[in-house]
Protein backbone atom coordinates (compact mmCIF):
# COMPACT_ATOMS: atom_id res chain seq x y z
CA MET A 1 5.99 1.65 -1.46
CA SER A 2 3.52 -1.26 -1.49
CA ARG A 3 -0.14 -0.75 -0.54
CA ALA A 4 0.35 -2.78 2.57
CA ALA A 5 3.29 -0.85 3.60
CA LYS A 6 1.28 2.46 3.46
CA ARG A 7 -1.52 0.99 5.49
CA ASP A 8 0.84 -0.36 8.17
CA ASN A 9 2.58 3.13 8.42
CA GLY A 10 -0.71 4.68 9.09
CA ALA A 11 -1.72 2.59 12.15
CA SER A 12 -1.32 3.74 15.73
CA TRP A 13 0.60 1.75 18.30
CA PHE A 14 -1.33 0.64 21.48
CA VAL A 15 -0.05 -1.04 24.55
CA VAL A 16 -1.72 -2.81 27.48
CA ASP A 17 -1.19 -0.88 30.58
CA ASP A 18 1.23 -2.50 33.29
CA ASP A 19 -1.64 -2.50 35.91
CA ALA A 20 -3.97 -4.41 33.67
CA ALA A 21 -5.58 -7.67 34.99
CA ARG A 22 -4.65 -10.89 33.41
CA ALA A 23 -8.10 -11.25 31.70
CA THR A 24 -7.55 -7.82 30.13
CA VAL A 25 -4.07 -8.75 28.81
CA ASP A 26 -5.14 -12.13 27.34
CA ALA A 27 -8.19 -10.73 25.65
CA ALA A 28 -6.27 -8.02 24.09
CA ILE A 29 -3.66 -10.34 22.72
CA ARG A 30 -6.20 -12.51 21.20
CA GLY A 31 -8.50 -9.75 20.15
CA ALA A 32 -5.58 -8.10 18.27
CA LEU A 33 -4.74 -11.28 16.55
CA HIS A 34 -8.41 -11.53 15.35
CA ALA A 35 -8.55 -7.87 14.37
CA GLN A 36 -5.25 -7.80 12.49
CA ARG A 37 -5.54 -11.20 10.87
CA ASP A 38 -5.89 -9.82 7.24
CA ARG A 39 -2.81 -7.69 7.87
CA LEU A 40 -0.69 -10.28 9.36
CA HIS A 41 1.71 -12.36 7.08
CA THR A 42 3.74 -14.30 9.67
CA LEU A 43 3.67 -15.11 13.27
CA HIS A 44 6.61 -16.14 15.49
CA ILE A 45 5.65 -17.83 18.83
CA ASP A 46 8.14 -19.10 21.33
CA LEU A 47 7.53 -22.58 22.80
CA VAL A 48 8.71 -21.50 25.98
CA SER A 49 6.83 -19.99 29.11
CA ASP A 50 8.22 -18.80 32.33
CA ARG A 51 5.32 -20.61 34.24
CA ASP A 52 3.65 -23.81 33.84
CA TRP A 53 1.53 -24.30 30.64
CA PRO A 54 -2.10 -23.98 31.74
CA ALA A 55 -4.22 -26.99 31.03
CA GLU A 56 -6.19 -25.37 28.24
CA ALA A 57 -2.98 -24.70 26.32
CA LEU A 58 -1.39 -28.22 26.54
CA ASP A 59 -2.98 -29.48 23.44
CA ALA A 60 -1.77 -26.49 21.49
CA VAL A 61 1.68 -27.21 22.88
CA ARG A 62 1.82 -30.71 21.83
CA ARG A 63 0.53 -29.82 18.33
CA ALA A 64 3.18 -27.12 17.97
CA GLU A 65 5.98 -29.31 19.35
CA ARG A 66 5.23 -31.79 16.74
CA ARG A 67 5.95 -29.05 14.05
CA LEU A 68 8.96 -27.57 15.67
CA PRO A 69 11.78 -30.00 14.65
CA ALA A 70 11.71 -29.08 11.06
CA SER A 71 12.54 -25.42 12.10
CA ARG A 72 14.79 -26.29 15.19
CA ARG A 73 17.59 -24.49 13.46
CA GLY A 74 15.77 -21.27 14.08
CA GLY A 75 15.71 -21.94 17.72
CA ILE A 76 12.66 -22.26 19.90
CA SER A 77 10.42 -20.10 17.81
CA LEU A 78 7.61 -21.60 15.69
CA THR A 79 6.71 -19.89 12.60
CA LEU A 80 3.07 -19.72 11.84
CA ASP A 81 0.92 -18.62 8.87
CA PRO A 82 -2.13 -16.66 10.23
CA ARG A 83 -4.24 -17.45 7.09
CA LEU A 84 -4.12 -21.12 8.00
CA GLY A 85 -6.83 -22.24 10.40
CA GLU A 86 -4.55 -24.60 12.34
CA ASP A 87 -1.73 -22.16 12.55
CA PHE A 88 -4.12 -19.44 13.81
CA ARG A 89 -5.67 -21.63 16.53
CA ILE A 90 -2.21 -22.54 17.78
CA ALA A 91 -1.37 -18.74 17.92
CA LEU A 92 -4.49 -18.02 19.72
CA ASP A 93 -4.02 -20.59 22.45
CA LEU A 94 -0.18 -19.95 22.95
CA ALA A 95 0.16 -16.19 22.45
CA PRO A 96 -0.92 -15.04 26.03
CA VAL A 97 1.17 -17.83 27.68
CA SER A 98 4.35 -17.88 25.54
CA ILE A 99 7.39 -15.99 26.74
CA GLY A 100 7.59 -14.19 23.27
CA GLY A 101 5.56 -13.73 20.17
CA THR A 102 5.85 -11.37 17.15
CA GLY A 103 3.61 -10.75 14.15
CA THR A 104 4.68 -9.00 11.01
CA SER A 105 2.77 -7.49 8.18
CA HIS A 106 3.00 -8.42 4.36
CA ASP A 107 5.84 -5.81 4.00
CA GLY A 108 7.71 -7.24 7.02
CA ALA A 109 6.94 -4.51 9.51
CA PRO A 110 6.20 -5.60 13.09
CA ILE A 111 2.52 -4.98 13.94
CA TRP A 112 1.72 -7.35 16.71
CA ASP A 113 3.92 -8.21 19.82
CA ALA A 114 3.41 -10.18 22.92
CA ASN A 115 6.37 -10.82 25.19
CA ASP A 116 7.32 -11.54 28.77
CA THR A 117 4.61 -14.37 29.00
CA GLY A 118 1.99 -11.98 27.62
CA THR A 119 2.62 -9.21 30.12
CA SER A 120 4.13 -6.87 27.57
CA ALA A 121 1.91 -6.46 24.58
CA ALA A 122 1.71 -3.84 21.74
CA PHE A 123 -0.16 -3.65 18.47
CA ALA A 124 -0.30 -1.28 15.49
CA LEU A 125 -4.10 -0.69 15.10
CA TYR A 126 -6.36 1.19 12.90
CA PRO A 127 -9.51 2.72 14.32
CA ALA A 128 -11.74 -0.16 13.48
CA GLU A 129 -9.18 -2.64 14.75
CA GLU A 130 -8.81 -0.72 18.06
CA LEU A 131 -12.68 -0.87 18.46
CA ALA A 132 -12.60 -4.65 17.90
CA VAL A 133 -9.94 -5.15 20.43
CA ARG A 134 -11.80 -3.09 22.97
CA ARG A 135 -15.00 -5.16 22.39
CA SER A 136 -12.93 -8.41 22.87
CA ILE A 137 -11.63 -7.22 26.17
CA THR A 138 -15.19 -6.13 27.38
CA ASP A 139 -16.58 -9.57 26.34
CA ALA A 140 -13.87 -11.34 28.26
CA GLY A 141 -14.71 -9.32 31.39
CA GLY A 142 -11.72 -7.18 31.23
CA ASP A 143 -11.33 -3.36 31.31
CA PRO A 144 -10.80 -1.92 27.78
CA ALA A 145 -9.46 1.47 29.48
CA HIS A 146 -6.27 -0.49 29.98
CA LEU A 147 -5.58 -0.45 26.17
CA VAL A 148 -3.68 2.79 25.82
CA ARG A 149 -1.92 4.72 23.00
CA LEU A 150 1.80 3.95 23.28
CA GLU A 151 2.80 7.58 23.22
CA SER A 152 0.69 8.28 26.31
CA HIS A 153 1.82 5.26 28.24
CA ARG A 154 3.27 6.91 31.26
CA LEU A 155 5.43 9.35 29.31
CA ALA A 156 4.39 12.48 31.19
CA GLY A 157 5.59 11.24 34.59
CA ARG A 158 9.01 10.06 33.34
CA ALA A 159 12.12 12.16 34.31
CA LEU A 160 15.14 12.90 32.00
CA THR A 161 17.85 10.58 32.74
CA CYS A 162 20.66 12.73 31.19
CA ASP A 163 21.86 15.44 33.49
CA VAL A 164 23.55 17.41 30.90
CA VAL A 165 20.57 18.41 28.99
CA GLY A 166 21.52 20.19 25.62
CA ALA A 167 25.17 18.85 25.87
CA THR A 168 25.30 17.63 22.23
CA ALA A 169 25.22 21.25 21.15
CA PRO A 170 23.17 20.84 17.91
CA ASP A 171 23.51 24.58 17.11
CA ALA A 172 27.27 24.65 17.36
CA ALA A 173 29.74 23.79 14.63
CA HIS A 174 32.30 22.52 17.13
CA TRP A 175 31.58 20.31 20.04
CA GLN A 176 33.38 19.79 23.32
CA PRO A 177 31.66 16.83 24.97
CA PRO A 178 31.44 16.95 28.69
CA ALA A 179 33.52 14.64 30.82
CA GLY A 180 32.27 11.20 32.32
CA TRP A 181 30.30 10.17 28.96
CA ARG A 182 30.89 7.83 26.22
CA ALA A 183 31.09 10.46 23.44
CA TYR A 184 30.56 9.93 19.75
CA GLU A 185 30.72 12.30 16.72
CA ARG A 186 30.96 11.57 13.04
CA THR A 187 30.19 13.63 9.87
CA VAL A 188 29.44 12.27 6.42
CA TYR A 189 28.91 14.08 3.13
CA LEU A 190 25.39 13.86 1.57
CA GLY A 191 25.78 15.75 -1.72
CA SER A 192 24.89 19.15 -2.90
CA GLY A 193 22.01 21.25 -4.21
CA ALA A 194 19.01 23.14 -2.70
CA ASP A 195 16.60 20.09 -3.40
CA LEU A 196 18.90 17.80 -1.23
CA TRP A 197 19.11 20.38 1.44
CA ASP A 198 15.34 20.91 1.53
CA ALA A 199 14.63 17.10 1.70
CA ALA A 200 17.49 16.35 4.27
CA SER A 201 16.72 19.28 6.68
CA ALA A 202 12.94 18.34 6.66
CA ALA A 203 13.61 14.65 7.29
CA VAL A 204 15.96 15.36 10.13
CA LEU A 205 13.35 17.46 11.98
CA SER A 206 10.65 14.84 11.46
CA TRP A 207 12.66 11.80 12.93
CA GLY A 208 13.64 10.79 9.36
CA VAL A 209 16.96 9.45 10.50
CA LYS A 210 15.41 7.11 12.95
CA THR A 211 12.39 5.99 10.68
CA ARG A 212 14.78 5.29 7.74
CA SER A 213 16.99 3.21 9.98
CA GLY A 214 14.37 0.73 11.16
CA PHE A 215 12.79 2.59 14.11
CA ALA A 216 9.01 3.27 14.57
CA VAL A 217 8.29 6.62 16.11
CA ASP A 218 4.98 7.06 18.14
CA PRO A 219 3.29 9.32 17.87
CA ARG A 220 3.98 9.81 14.20
CA VAL A 221 5.00 13.21 13.06
CA GLY A 222 2.56 14.00 10.13
CA THR A 223 3.78 15.05 6.75
CA GLY A 224 4.97 18.57 6.56
CA ARG A 225 5.33 18.80 10.49
CA THR A 226 8.35 18.77 12.63
CA ALA A 227 9.08 17.64 16.17
CA ARG A 228 9.26 20.31 18.76
CA GLN A 229 11.38 20.93 21.89
CA GLY A 230 9.58 19.24 24.83
CA ASP A 231 7.70 16.76 22.62
CA ARG A 232 7.91 13.33 24.06
CA PHE A 233 7.89 9.99 21.98
CA TRP A 234 8.41 6.25 22.12
CA LEU A 235 11.13 4.92 19.71
CA VAL A 236 10.49 1.30 18.90
CA ALA A 237 13.71 -0.65 17.87
CA ARG A 238 14.03 -4.04 16.75
CA ILE A 239 17.17 -5.85 18.13
CA GLY A 240 17.11 -9.45 16.90
CA PRO A 241 13.82 -10.93 17.97
CA LEU A 242 13.18 -8.30 20.52
CA ARG A 243 11.15 -5.05 20.32
CA VAL A 244 12.83 -2.40 22.63
CA ARG A 245 10.55 0.61 23.54
CA GLU A 246 12.63 3.64 24.21
CA PRO A 247 11.10 6.79 25.91
CA VAL A 248 12.62 10.04 24.83
CA GLU A 249 12.09 13.81 24.99
CA VAL A 250 13.09 16.35 22.21
CA VAL A 251 15.61 18.69 24.21
CA ALA A 252 16.46 20.99 21.25
CA THR A 253 15.73 21.76 17.58
CA VAL A 254 17.54 24.08 15.25
CA SER A 255 16.09 25.43 11.89
CA THR A 256 18.14 28.05 10.05
CA GLU A 257 19.27 28.61 6.46
CA THR A 258 22.31 26.52 6.89
CA ARG A 259 21.60 24.16 9.71
CA ALA A 260 18.83 21.84 10.90
CA ALA A 261 18.87 19.59 13.90
CA LEU A 262 16.98 17.38 16.37
CA ALA A 263 18.43 16.38 19.72
CA TYR A 264 16.61 14.04 22.08
CA GLY A 265 17.37 12.90 25.65
CA THR A 266 16.48 9.61 27.37
CA LEU A 267 13.65 9.29 29.97
CA ASP A 268 13.23 6.71 32.77
CA GLY A 269 12.88 3.31 31.27
CA HIS A 270 15.23 3.79 28.27
CA PRO A 271 17.94 1.13 28.00
CA VAL A 272 20.64 3.78 28.08
CA SER A 273 21.16 7.19 29.70
CA GLY A 274 22.24 10.02 27.38
CA GLU A 275 21.49 12.33 24.53
CA GLU A 276 21.77 12.04 20.72
CA ALA A 277 21.56 14.73 18.05
CA PHE A 278 21.16 14.63 14.32
CA ILE A 279 22.52 17.66 12.49
CA VAL A 280 22.18 18.53 8.84
CA HIS A 281 24.37 21.44 7.86
CA ARG A 282 25.50 23.10 4.50
CA ASP A 283 28.14 25.38 3.16
CA ASP A 284 29.71 26.16 -0.13
CA TYR A 285 30.91 22.66 -0.47
CA GLY A 286 27.85 20.81 -0.04
CA VAL A 287 25.39 19.20 2.59
CA ARG A 288 26.52 17.03 5.54
CA LEU A 289 25.10 15.09 8.32
CA THR A 290 26.58 14.95 11.69
CA LEU A 291 25.80 12.59 14.49
CA ARG A 292 26.59 13.27 18.15
CA SER A 293 25.75 11.24 21.18
CA LEU A 294 26.53 10.81 24.86
CA THR A 295 25.93 7.55 26.47
CA ARG A 296 25.93 5.82 29.86
CA THR A 297 24.55 2.67 31.16
CA GLY A 298 20.81 2.78 31.89
CA ARG A 299 19.18 2.12 35.10
CA GLY A 300 17.62 -1.06 36.65
CA PRO A 301 17.87 -4.31 34.71
CA TRP A 302 19.38 -2.59 31.50
CA ARG A 303 22.71 -2.31 33.24
CA VAL A 304 23.44 -6.05 32.77
CA VAL A 305 23.05 -5.90 29.05
CA PHE A 306 24.74 -2.61 28.44
CA PRO A 307 27.62 -4.34 26.36
CA LEU A 308 25.02 -5.73 24.01
CA ILE A 309 23.25 -2.38 23.77
CA LEU A 310 26.65 -0.84 22.58
CA ILE A 311 26.83 -3.46 19.82
CA ALA A 312 23.27 -2.59 18.68
CA GLN A 313 24.13 1.09 18.92
CA ARG A 314 27.08 0.81 16.55
CA VAL A 315 24.72 -1.21 14.07
CA TYR A 316 22.23 1.60 14.14
CA ARG A 317 24.88 4.35 13.79
CA ARG A 318 26.00 2.94 10.49
CA ARG A 319 22.22 3.03 9.36
CA TYR A 320 22.04 6.56 10.50
CA LEU A 321 24.82 7.79 8.50
CA ARG A 322 23.35 6.27 5.35
CA ALA A 323 19.62 7.33 6.11
CA LEU A 324 19.64 10.73 4.39
CA ARG A 325 21.65 9.91 1.33
CA PRO A 326 19.81 10.48 -1.85
CA GLY A 327 18.78 7.65 -3.99
């Protein structure tokens, strides 16, 4: 793993609270750009806003539009190099008022995100960067208390949206799904040997299937630790240019000599309603990984994009099934 990748994996995700004033949001977005500039490799800013461009952004819009035709095949997104002064100034001017912006690190990981015309913002920050962003908010007359850790962002008050908690039965060898759900189960062979079992069982209990499939998990589960029943997390998925933040609760864990499993249920705000389980089990013939899931349409605006979510779900399932294979 590259040095940059190790650094990015150690940062904590922060979001701007939903109730934050506009001055706080704008200052956080710009402050994070400044604080993360050395770690940012590429910025993608959409030249679209769902409101009129403010007067102070018009010059940046014109400068950006002159550069867009060369990358028009990529759509409405302008790719910027934050190391270049002109590019960085365009990003600072447009990021709070664009409908979407994403920043990736030198190893390609997303670390800066501002969407929905700046009202949805998230950043992977180290402690010094966090302090710098809070100072930027204060200097702009905003309230730095609205910069909150992603894992604590209203997780405590969310209700489980799956009404059959534990129905993926991660402790059972045979599964009878409840009626009324899209049920999925598949098992793949991983290999054999005690070393493989130790690695796979530890990984499945610390969200390894998710993280090795492209998800970020916040808060991170430290090395040598495992998730526990009742723990709540944000799973951050990348679907095309979008970052989808999924609130979940661990509803069951299993840890025996022959079986290790983690099952989680969806909370309010998740794109779907349901439960998913990752199960590693072994016998005389080797070590296997089983996936089980129950899915229904999510609540609110997610219902209209449910068909697209099912497509993304199939893509990620293929990744899950490969996530724990050795080598």
